[in-house]
Coordinates of C-alpha atoms and ligand atoms in Angstrom, one line a residue:
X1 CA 91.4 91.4 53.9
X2 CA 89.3 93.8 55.6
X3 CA 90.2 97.3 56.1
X4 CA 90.3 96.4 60.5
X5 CA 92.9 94.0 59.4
X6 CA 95.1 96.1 57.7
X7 CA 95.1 98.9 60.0
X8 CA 96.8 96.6 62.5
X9 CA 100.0 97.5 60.2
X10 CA 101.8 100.2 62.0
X11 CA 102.4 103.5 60.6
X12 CA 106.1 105.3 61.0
X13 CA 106.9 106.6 64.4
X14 CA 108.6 109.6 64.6
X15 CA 111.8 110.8 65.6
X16 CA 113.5 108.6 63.9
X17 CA 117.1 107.6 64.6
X18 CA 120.2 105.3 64.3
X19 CA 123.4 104.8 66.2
X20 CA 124.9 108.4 64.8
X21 CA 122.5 110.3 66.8
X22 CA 123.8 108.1 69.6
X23 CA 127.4 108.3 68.8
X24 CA 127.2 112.4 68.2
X25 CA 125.4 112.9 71.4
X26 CA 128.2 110.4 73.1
X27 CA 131.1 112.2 71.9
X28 CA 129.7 115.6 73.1
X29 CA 129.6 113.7 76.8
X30 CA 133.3 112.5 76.5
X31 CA 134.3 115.4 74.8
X32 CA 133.6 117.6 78.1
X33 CA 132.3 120.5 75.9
X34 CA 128.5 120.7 77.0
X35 CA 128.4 124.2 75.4
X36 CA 129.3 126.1 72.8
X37 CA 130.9 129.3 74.7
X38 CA 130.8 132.2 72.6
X39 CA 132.9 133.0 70.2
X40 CA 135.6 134.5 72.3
X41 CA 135.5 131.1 74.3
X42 CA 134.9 128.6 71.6
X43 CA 134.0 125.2 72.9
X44 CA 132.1 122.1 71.4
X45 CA 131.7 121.8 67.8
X46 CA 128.3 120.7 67.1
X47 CA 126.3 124.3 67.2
X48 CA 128.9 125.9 65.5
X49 CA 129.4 123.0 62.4
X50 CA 125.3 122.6 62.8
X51 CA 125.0 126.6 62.1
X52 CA 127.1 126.6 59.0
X53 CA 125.3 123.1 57.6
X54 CA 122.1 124.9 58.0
X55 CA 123.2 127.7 56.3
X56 CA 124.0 125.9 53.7
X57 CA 120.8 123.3 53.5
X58 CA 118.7 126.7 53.7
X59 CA 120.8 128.1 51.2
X60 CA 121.8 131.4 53.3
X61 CA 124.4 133.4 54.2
X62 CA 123.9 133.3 58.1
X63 CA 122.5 130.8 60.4
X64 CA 122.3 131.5 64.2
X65 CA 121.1 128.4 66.2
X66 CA 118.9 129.1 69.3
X67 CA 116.7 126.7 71.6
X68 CA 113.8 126.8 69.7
X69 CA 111.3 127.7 67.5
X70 CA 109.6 130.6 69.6
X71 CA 112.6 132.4 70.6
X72 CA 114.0 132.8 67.2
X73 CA 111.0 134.7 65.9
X74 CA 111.3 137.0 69.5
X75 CA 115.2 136.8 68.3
X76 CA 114.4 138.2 64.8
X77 CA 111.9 141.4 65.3
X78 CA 114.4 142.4 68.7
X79 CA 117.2 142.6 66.0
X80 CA 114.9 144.3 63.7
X81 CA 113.9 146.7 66.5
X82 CA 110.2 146.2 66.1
X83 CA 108.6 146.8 69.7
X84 CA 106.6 148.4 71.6
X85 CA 102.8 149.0 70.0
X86 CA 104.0 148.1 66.7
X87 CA 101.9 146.0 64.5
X88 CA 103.3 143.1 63.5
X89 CA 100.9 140.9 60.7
X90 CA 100.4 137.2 61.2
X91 CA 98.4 134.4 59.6
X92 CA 95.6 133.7 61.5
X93 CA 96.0 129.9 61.0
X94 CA 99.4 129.1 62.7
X95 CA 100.4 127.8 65.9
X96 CA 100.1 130.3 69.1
X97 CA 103.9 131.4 68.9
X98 CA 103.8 132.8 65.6
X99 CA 102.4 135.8 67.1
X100 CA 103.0 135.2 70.6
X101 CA 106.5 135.8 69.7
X102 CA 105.4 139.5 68.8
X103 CA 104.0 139.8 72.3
X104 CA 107.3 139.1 73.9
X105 CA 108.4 142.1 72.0
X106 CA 105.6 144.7 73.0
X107 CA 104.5 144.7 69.7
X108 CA 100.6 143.9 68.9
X109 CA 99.7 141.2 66.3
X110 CA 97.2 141.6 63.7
X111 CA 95.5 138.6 62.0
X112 CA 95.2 138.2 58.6
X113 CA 92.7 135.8 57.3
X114 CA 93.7 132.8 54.7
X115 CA 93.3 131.6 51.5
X116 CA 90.8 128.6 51.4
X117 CA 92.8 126.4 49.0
X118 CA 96.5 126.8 49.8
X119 CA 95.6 127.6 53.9
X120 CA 98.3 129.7 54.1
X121 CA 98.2 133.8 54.4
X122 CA 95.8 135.4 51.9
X123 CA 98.3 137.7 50.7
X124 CA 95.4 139.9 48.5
X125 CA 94.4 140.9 52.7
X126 CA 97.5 142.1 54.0
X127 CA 97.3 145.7 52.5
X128 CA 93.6 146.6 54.0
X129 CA 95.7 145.5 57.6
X130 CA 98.4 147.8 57.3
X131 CA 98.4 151.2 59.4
X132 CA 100.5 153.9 60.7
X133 CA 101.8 151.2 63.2
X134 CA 102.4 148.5 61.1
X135 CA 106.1 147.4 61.1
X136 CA 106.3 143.7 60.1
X137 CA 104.8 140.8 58.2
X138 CA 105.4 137.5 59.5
X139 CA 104.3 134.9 57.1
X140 CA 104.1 131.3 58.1
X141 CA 104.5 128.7 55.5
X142 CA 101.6 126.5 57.0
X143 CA 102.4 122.6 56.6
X144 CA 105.5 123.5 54.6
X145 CA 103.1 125.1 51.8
X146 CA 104.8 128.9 50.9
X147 CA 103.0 131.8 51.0
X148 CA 103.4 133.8 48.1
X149 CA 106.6 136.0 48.6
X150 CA 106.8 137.6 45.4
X151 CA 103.5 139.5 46.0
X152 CA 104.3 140.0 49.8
X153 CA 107.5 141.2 49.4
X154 CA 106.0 143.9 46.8
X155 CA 103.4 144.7 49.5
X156 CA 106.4 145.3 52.0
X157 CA 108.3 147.0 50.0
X158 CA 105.7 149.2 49.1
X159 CA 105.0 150.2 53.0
X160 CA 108.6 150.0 54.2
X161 CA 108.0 146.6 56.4
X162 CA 110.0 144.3 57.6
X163 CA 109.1 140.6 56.8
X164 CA 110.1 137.6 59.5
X165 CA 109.0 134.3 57.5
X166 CA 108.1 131.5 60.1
X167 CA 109.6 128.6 58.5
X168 CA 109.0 126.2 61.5
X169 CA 106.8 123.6 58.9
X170 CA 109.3 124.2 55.5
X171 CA 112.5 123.2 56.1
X172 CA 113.5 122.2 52.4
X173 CA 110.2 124.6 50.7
X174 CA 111.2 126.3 48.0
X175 CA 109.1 129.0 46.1
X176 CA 109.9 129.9 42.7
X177 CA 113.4 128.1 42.8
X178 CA 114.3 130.2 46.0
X179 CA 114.3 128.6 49.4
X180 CA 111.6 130.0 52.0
X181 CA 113.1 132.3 55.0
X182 CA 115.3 133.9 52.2
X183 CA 112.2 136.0 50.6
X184 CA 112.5 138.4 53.7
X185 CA 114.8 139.9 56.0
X186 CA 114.3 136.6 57.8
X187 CA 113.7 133.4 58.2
X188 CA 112.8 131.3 61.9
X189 CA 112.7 127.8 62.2
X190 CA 111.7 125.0 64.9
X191 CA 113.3 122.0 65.6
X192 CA 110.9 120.6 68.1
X193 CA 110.1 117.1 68.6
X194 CA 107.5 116.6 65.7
X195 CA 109.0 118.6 63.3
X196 CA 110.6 117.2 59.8
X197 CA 114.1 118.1 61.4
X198 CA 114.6 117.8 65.0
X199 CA 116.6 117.8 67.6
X200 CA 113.8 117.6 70.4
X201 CA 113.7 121.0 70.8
X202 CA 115.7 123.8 68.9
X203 CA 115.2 126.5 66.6
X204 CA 117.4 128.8 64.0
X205 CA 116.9 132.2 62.2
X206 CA 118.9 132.5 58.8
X207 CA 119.5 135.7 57.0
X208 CA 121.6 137.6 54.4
X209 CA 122.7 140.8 56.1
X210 CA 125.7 140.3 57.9
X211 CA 124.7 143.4 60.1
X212 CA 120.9 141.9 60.8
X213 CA 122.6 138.3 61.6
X214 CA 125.4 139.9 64.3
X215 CA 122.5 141.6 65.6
X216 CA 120.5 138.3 66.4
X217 CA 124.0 136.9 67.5
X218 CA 124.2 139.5 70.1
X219 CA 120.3 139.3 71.3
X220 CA 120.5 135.7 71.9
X221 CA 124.1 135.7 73.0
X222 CA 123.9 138.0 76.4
X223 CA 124.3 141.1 74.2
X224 CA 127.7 139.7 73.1
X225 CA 129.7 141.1 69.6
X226 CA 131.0 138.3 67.7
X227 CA 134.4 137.2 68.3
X228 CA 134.1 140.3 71.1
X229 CA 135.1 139.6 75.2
X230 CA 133.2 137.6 76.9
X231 CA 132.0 140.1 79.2
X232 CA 131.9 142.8 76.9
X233 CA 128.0 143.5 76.3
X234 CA 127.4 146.7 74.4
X235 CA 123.7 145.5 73.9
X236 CA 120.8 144.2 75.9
X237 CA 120.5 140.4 74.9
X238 CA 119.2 137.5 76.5
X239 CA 120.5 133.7 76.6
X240 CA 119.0 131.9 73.9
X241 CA 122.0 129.9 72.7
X242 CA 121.3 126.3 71.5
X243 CA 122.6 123.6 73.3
X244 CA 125.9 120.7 72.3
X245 CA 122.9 118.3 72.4
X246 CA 120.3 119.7 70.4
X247 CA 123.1 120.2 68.1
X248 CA 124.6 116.9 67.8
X249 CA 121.5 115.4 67.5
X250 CA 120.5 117.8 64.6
X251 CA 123.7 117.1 62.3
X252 CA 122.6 113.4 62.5
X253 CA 119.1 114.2 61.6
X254 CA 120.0 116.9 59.0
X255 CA 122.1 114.0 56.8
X256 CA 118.6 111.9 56.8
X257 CA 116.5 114.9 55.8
X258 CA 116.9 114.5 52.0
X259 CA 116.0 110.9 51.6
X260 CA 113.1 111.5 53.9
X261 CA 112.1 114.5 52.3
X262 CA 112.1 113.2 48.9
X263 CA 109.9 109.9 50.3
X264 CA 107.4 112.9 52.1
X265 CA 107.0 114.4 48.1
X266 CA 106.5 111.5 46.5
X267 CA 104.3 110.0 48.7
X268 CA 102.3 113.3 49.1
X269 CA 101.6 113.3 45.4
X270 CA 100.4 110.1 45.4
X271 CA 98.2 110.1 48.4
X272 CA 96.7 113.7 47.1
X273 CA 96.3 112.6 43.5
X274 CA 93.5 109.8 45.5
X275 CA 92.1 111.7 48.1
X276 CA 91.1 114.6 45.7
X277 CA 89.3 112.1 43.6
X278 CA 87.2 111.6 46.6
X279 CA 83.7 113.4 46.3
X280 CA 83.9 116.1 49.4
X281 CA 87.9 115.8 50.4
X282 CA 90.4 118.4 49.7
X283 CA 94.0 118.0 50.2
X284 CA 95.7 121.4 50.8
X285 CA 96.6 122.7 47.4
X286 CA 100.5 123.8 47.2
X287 CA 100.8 127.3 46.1
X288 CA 101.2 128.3 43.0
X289 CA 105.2 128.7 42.2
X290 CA 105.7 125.7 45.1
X291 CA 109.1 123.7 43.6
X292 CA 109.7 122.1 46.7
X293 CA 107.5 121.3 49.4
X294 CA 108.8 120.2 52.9
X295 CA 105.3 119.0 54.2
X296 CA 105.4 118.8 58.3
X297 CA 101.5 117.8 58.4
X298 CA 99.1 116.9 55.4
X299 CA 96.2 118.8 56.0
X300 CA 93.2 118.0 54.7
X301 CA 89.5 119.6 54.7
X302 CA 86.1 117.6 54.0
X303 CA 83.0 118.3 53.7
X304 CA 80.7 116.8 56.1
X305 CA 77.4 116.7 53.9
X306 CA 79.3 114.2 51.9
X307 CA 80.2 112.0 55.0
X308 CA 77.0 111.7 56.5
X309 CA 77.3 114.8 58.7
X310 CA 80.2 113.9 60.6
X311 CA 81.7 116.3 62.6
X312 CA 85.1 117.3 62.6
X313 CA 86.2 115.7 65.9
X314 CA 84.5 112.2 64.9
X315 CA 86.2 112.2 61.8
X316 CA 89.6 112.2 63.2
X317 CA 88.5 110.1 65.9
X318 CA 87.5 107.5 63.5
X319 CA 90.2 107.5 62.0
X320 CA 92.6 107.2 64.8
X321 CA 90.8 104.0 66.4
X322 CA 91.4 103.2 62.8
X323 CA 95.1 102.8 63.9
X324 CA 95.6 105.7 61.1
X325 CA 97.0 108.8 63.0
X326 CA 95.1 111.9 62.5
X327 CA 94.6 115.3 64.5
X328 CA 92.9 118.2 64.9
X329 CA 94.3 121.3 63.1
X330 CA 95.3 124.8 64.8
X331 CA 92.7 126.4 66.0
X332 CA 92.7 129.9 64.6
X333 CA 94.5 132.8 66.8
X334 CA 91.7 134.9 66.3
X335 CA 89.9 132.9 68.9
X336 CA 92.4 132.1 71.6
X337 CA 91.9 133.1 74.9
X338 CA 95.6 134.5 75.4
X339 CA 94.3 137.1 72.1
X340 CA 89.9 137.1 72.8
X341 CA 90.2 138.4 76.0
X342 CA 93.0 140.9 76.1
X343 CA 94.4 140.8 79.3
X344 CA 97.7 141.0 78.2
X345 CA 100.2 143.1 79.2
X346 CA 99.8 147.1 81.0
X347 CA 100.2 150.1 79.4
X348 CA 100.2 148.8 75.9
X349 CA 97.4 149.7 73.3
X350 CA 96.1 146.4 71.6
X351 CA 93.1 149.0 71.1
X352 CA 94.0 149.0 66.8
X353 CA 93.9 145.2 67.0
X354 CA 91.5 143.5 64.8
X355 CA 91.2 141.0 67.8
X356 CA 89.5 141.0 71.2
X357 CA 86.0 140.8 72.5
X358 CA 83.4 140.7 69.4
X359 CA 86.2 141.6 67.0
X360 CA 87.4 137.8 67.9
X361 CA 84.3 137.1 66.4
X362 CA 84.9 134.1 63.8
X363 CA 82.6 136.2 61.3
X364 CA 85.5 138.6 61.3
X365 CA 87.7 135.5 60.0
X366 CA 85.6 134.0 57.7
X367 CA 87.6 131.7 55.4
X368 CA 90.0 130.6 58.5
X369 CA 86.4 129.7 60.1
X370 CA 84.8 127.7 57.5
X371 CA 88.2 125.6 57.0
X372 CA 89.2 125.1 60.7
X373 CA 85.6 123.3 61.2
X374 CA 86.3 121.2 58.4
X375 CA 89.8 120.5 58.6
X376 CA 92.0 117.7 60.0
X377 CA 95.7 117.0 59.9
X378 CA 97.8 113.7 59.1
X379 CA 101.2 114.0 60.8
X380 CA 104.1 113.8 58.2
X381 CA 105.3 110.3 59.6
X382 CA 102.6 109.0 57.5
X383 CA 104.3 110.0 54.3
X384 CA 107.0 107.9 55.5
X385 CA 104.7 105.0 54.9
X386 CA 104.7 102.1 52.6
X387 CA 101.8 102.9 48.8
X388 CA 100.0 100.2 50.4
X389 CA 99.0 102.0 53.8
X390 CA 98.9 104.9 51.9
X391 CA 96.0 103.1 50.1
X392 CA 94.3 102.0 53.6
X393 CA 93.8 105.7 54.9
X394 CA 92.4 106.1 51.0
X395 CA 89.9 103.1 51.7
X396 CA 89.3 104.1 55.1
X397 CA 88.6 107.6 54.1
X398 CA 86.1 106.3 51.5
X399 CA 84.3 103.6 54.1
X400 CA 83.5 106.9 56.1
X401 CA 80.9 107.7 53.7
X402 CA 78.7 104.4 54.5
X403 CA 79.0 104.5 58.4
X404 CA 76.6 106.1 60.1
Ligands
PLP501 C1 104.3 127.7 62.9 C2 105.1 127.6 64.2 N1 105.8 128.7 64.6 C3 106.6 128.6 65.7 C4 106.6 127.5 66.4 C5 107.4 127.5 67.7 O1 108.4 126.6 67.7 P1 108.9 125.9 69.1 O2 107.9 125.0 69.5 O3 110.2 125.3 68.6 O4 109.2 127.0 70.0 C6 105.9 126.4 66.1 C7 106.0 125.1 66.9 O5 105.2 124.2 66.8 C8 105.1 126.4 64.9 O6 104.4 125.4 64.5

């Protein structure tokens, strides 16, 4: 059969779900209890069951569910008073809200360039970023991949920094035996609507200090004290709470997650045990100490000498009218408009920041550059797939090298 043939064969849609997603989100409309109230006013059961499973899946002490991935970051560095005109590091390859988040605070993002094989923070760069200013870390482990906390956390240590691990790709990544998002003072996580657990949209922040986590409670619960009044609100917070829905939708997903996590590893293994065999393809290398990977997308980076000069965008192209699903990677922060051109916000100095105007320049960024141009992403519904269409986007991927 020819390789046109076989793409017809449809890959894995995702979200996938079954009648308990429908039966959870039924009982919630019965049930009358669209909320969760606050702890004074308990009502539903989903957010607050959902909180303690997560807790336990991330294997954490705390778990406060908000409404998504964004606000749970903002959520973290309010509790962790880091604000105005303090610098908050970032990976530079990362999706706009890793450091957009910082923003929300006041604080100023600083970008911190990547390792070329892993594609996640280059921690041997973090300590020529760190001023007077500097007040957090905020590692992201990219595609589920983890940075390397043991050396980070000696870095932060060192300088007295807080560190916020973005953990929206790694539900389920473990580093040397210990589960990302406990390595720090935090951990923030997305639920949206692609991601490997999801409840559409949704987001959480786990922690082991029972101070930091009533701390978040109260920022994203109107300011409220656990267990306090209802309109007793000794602190400014905002409403971030998570919804009954998002909830009962993410207990049904969360009992799926292991089976589908341990498909993702195996069939990551085999798919990158082929692809690295091909001449001028690179499959995102899992860090060093990785004993658990939770890969949301499967990045990989190619080298276009070797496929007849193709660019980037043509690549994926030709692979998705393929029928195999492929897209473009993040495009480095460094070079975003929101960041290049800093019309941000009045009155604060983003004049330390190693971004805006020619310091946006990607020369300033070179390994995050040079990987973004050659990289493209498979979405982790693929790994989902049967060995044989794994073996198609292998053949496909190989046929590339003939076309012109
Ligand atoms: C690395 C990273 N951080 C944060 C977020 C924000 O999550 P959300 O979309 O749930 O706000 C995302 C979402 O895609 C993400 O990829």
């Amino acid at each position: 059969m020819s390789f046109k043939q076989n793409a017809k064969i449809k890959f894995p849609k995702w979200p996938i779900s079954d009648e308990n997603e429908i039966k959870n989100l039924t009982d919630v409309i019965k049930s009358g209890d669209w909320w969760c109230g606050s702890p004074g006013l308990h009502q539903g059961e989903h957010v607050w069951r959902f909180q303690e499973e997560f807790a336990k899946f991330q294997e954490a002490s705390h778990c406060i569910a908000v409404f998504n991935g964004t606000v749970a970051i903002e959520s973290a560095l309010m509790a962790l008073n880091i604000g105005l005109g303090d610098e908050v590091i970032v990976s530079d390859y990362t999706f706009v809200a890793s450091a957009s988040a910082a923003i929300a605070t006041n604080a100023v993002p600083i970008f911190c360039d990547i390792d070329r094989d892993t594609l996640v923070m280059d921690v041997n760069k973090i300590e020529s970023l760190i001023t007077k200013r500097t007040k957090a870390i905020i590692p992201v482990h990219l595609a589920g991949n983890p940075v390397e906390m043991d050396v980070l956390m000696e870095i932060a240590t060192k300088f007295n920094l807080h560190v916020i691990e973005d953990c929206s790709h790694a539900h389920g990544s473990r580093y040397k035996g210990k589960r990302v998002g406990n390595w720090g003072d935090a951990g923030t996580f997305s639920f949206q609507a692609s991601k490997i657990l999801t409840g559409g949209e949704g987001g959480a922040v786990i922690c082991n200090s029972k101070d930091l986590a009533d701390k978040i409670y109260s920022y994203t619960d109107c300011g409220r004290i656990i267990n306090g009044y209802g309109y007793k609100h000794d602190t400014y917070g905002t409403n971030y709470r998570m919804t009954e829905y998002q909830a009962a939708v993410l207990r049904a997903q969360l009992k799926k997650f292991p089976a589908q996590h341990d498909l993702r590893n195996e069939n990551a293994s085999y798919l990158m045990e082929q692809l690295n065999q091909i001449d001028g393809i690179q499959v995102m290398k899992p860090t060093s100490g990785t004993t658990e990977l939770g890969w949301y997308v499967y990045p990989i980076v190619f080298e276009p000498e070797k496929f007849n000069g193709l660019t980037k965008s043509k690549f994926y192209k030709k692979l998705n009218r393929a029928g195999i699903p492929t897209d473009d990677c993040y495009p480095p922060l460094h070079g975003l408009e929101c960041f290049k051109n800093i019309v941000l916000k009045k009155n604060i100095d983003y004049s330390k920041a190693n971004w805006g105007n020619t310091k946006s320049e990607d020369i300033n960024f070179p390994i995050v550059s040079d990987i973004y141009a050659r990289s493209v992403e498979f979405p982790h519904e693929i790994l989902l797939a049967s060995k044989e269409m794994l073996d198609l986007i292998v053949k496909f991927i190989i046929s590339l090298k003939k076309s012109d």
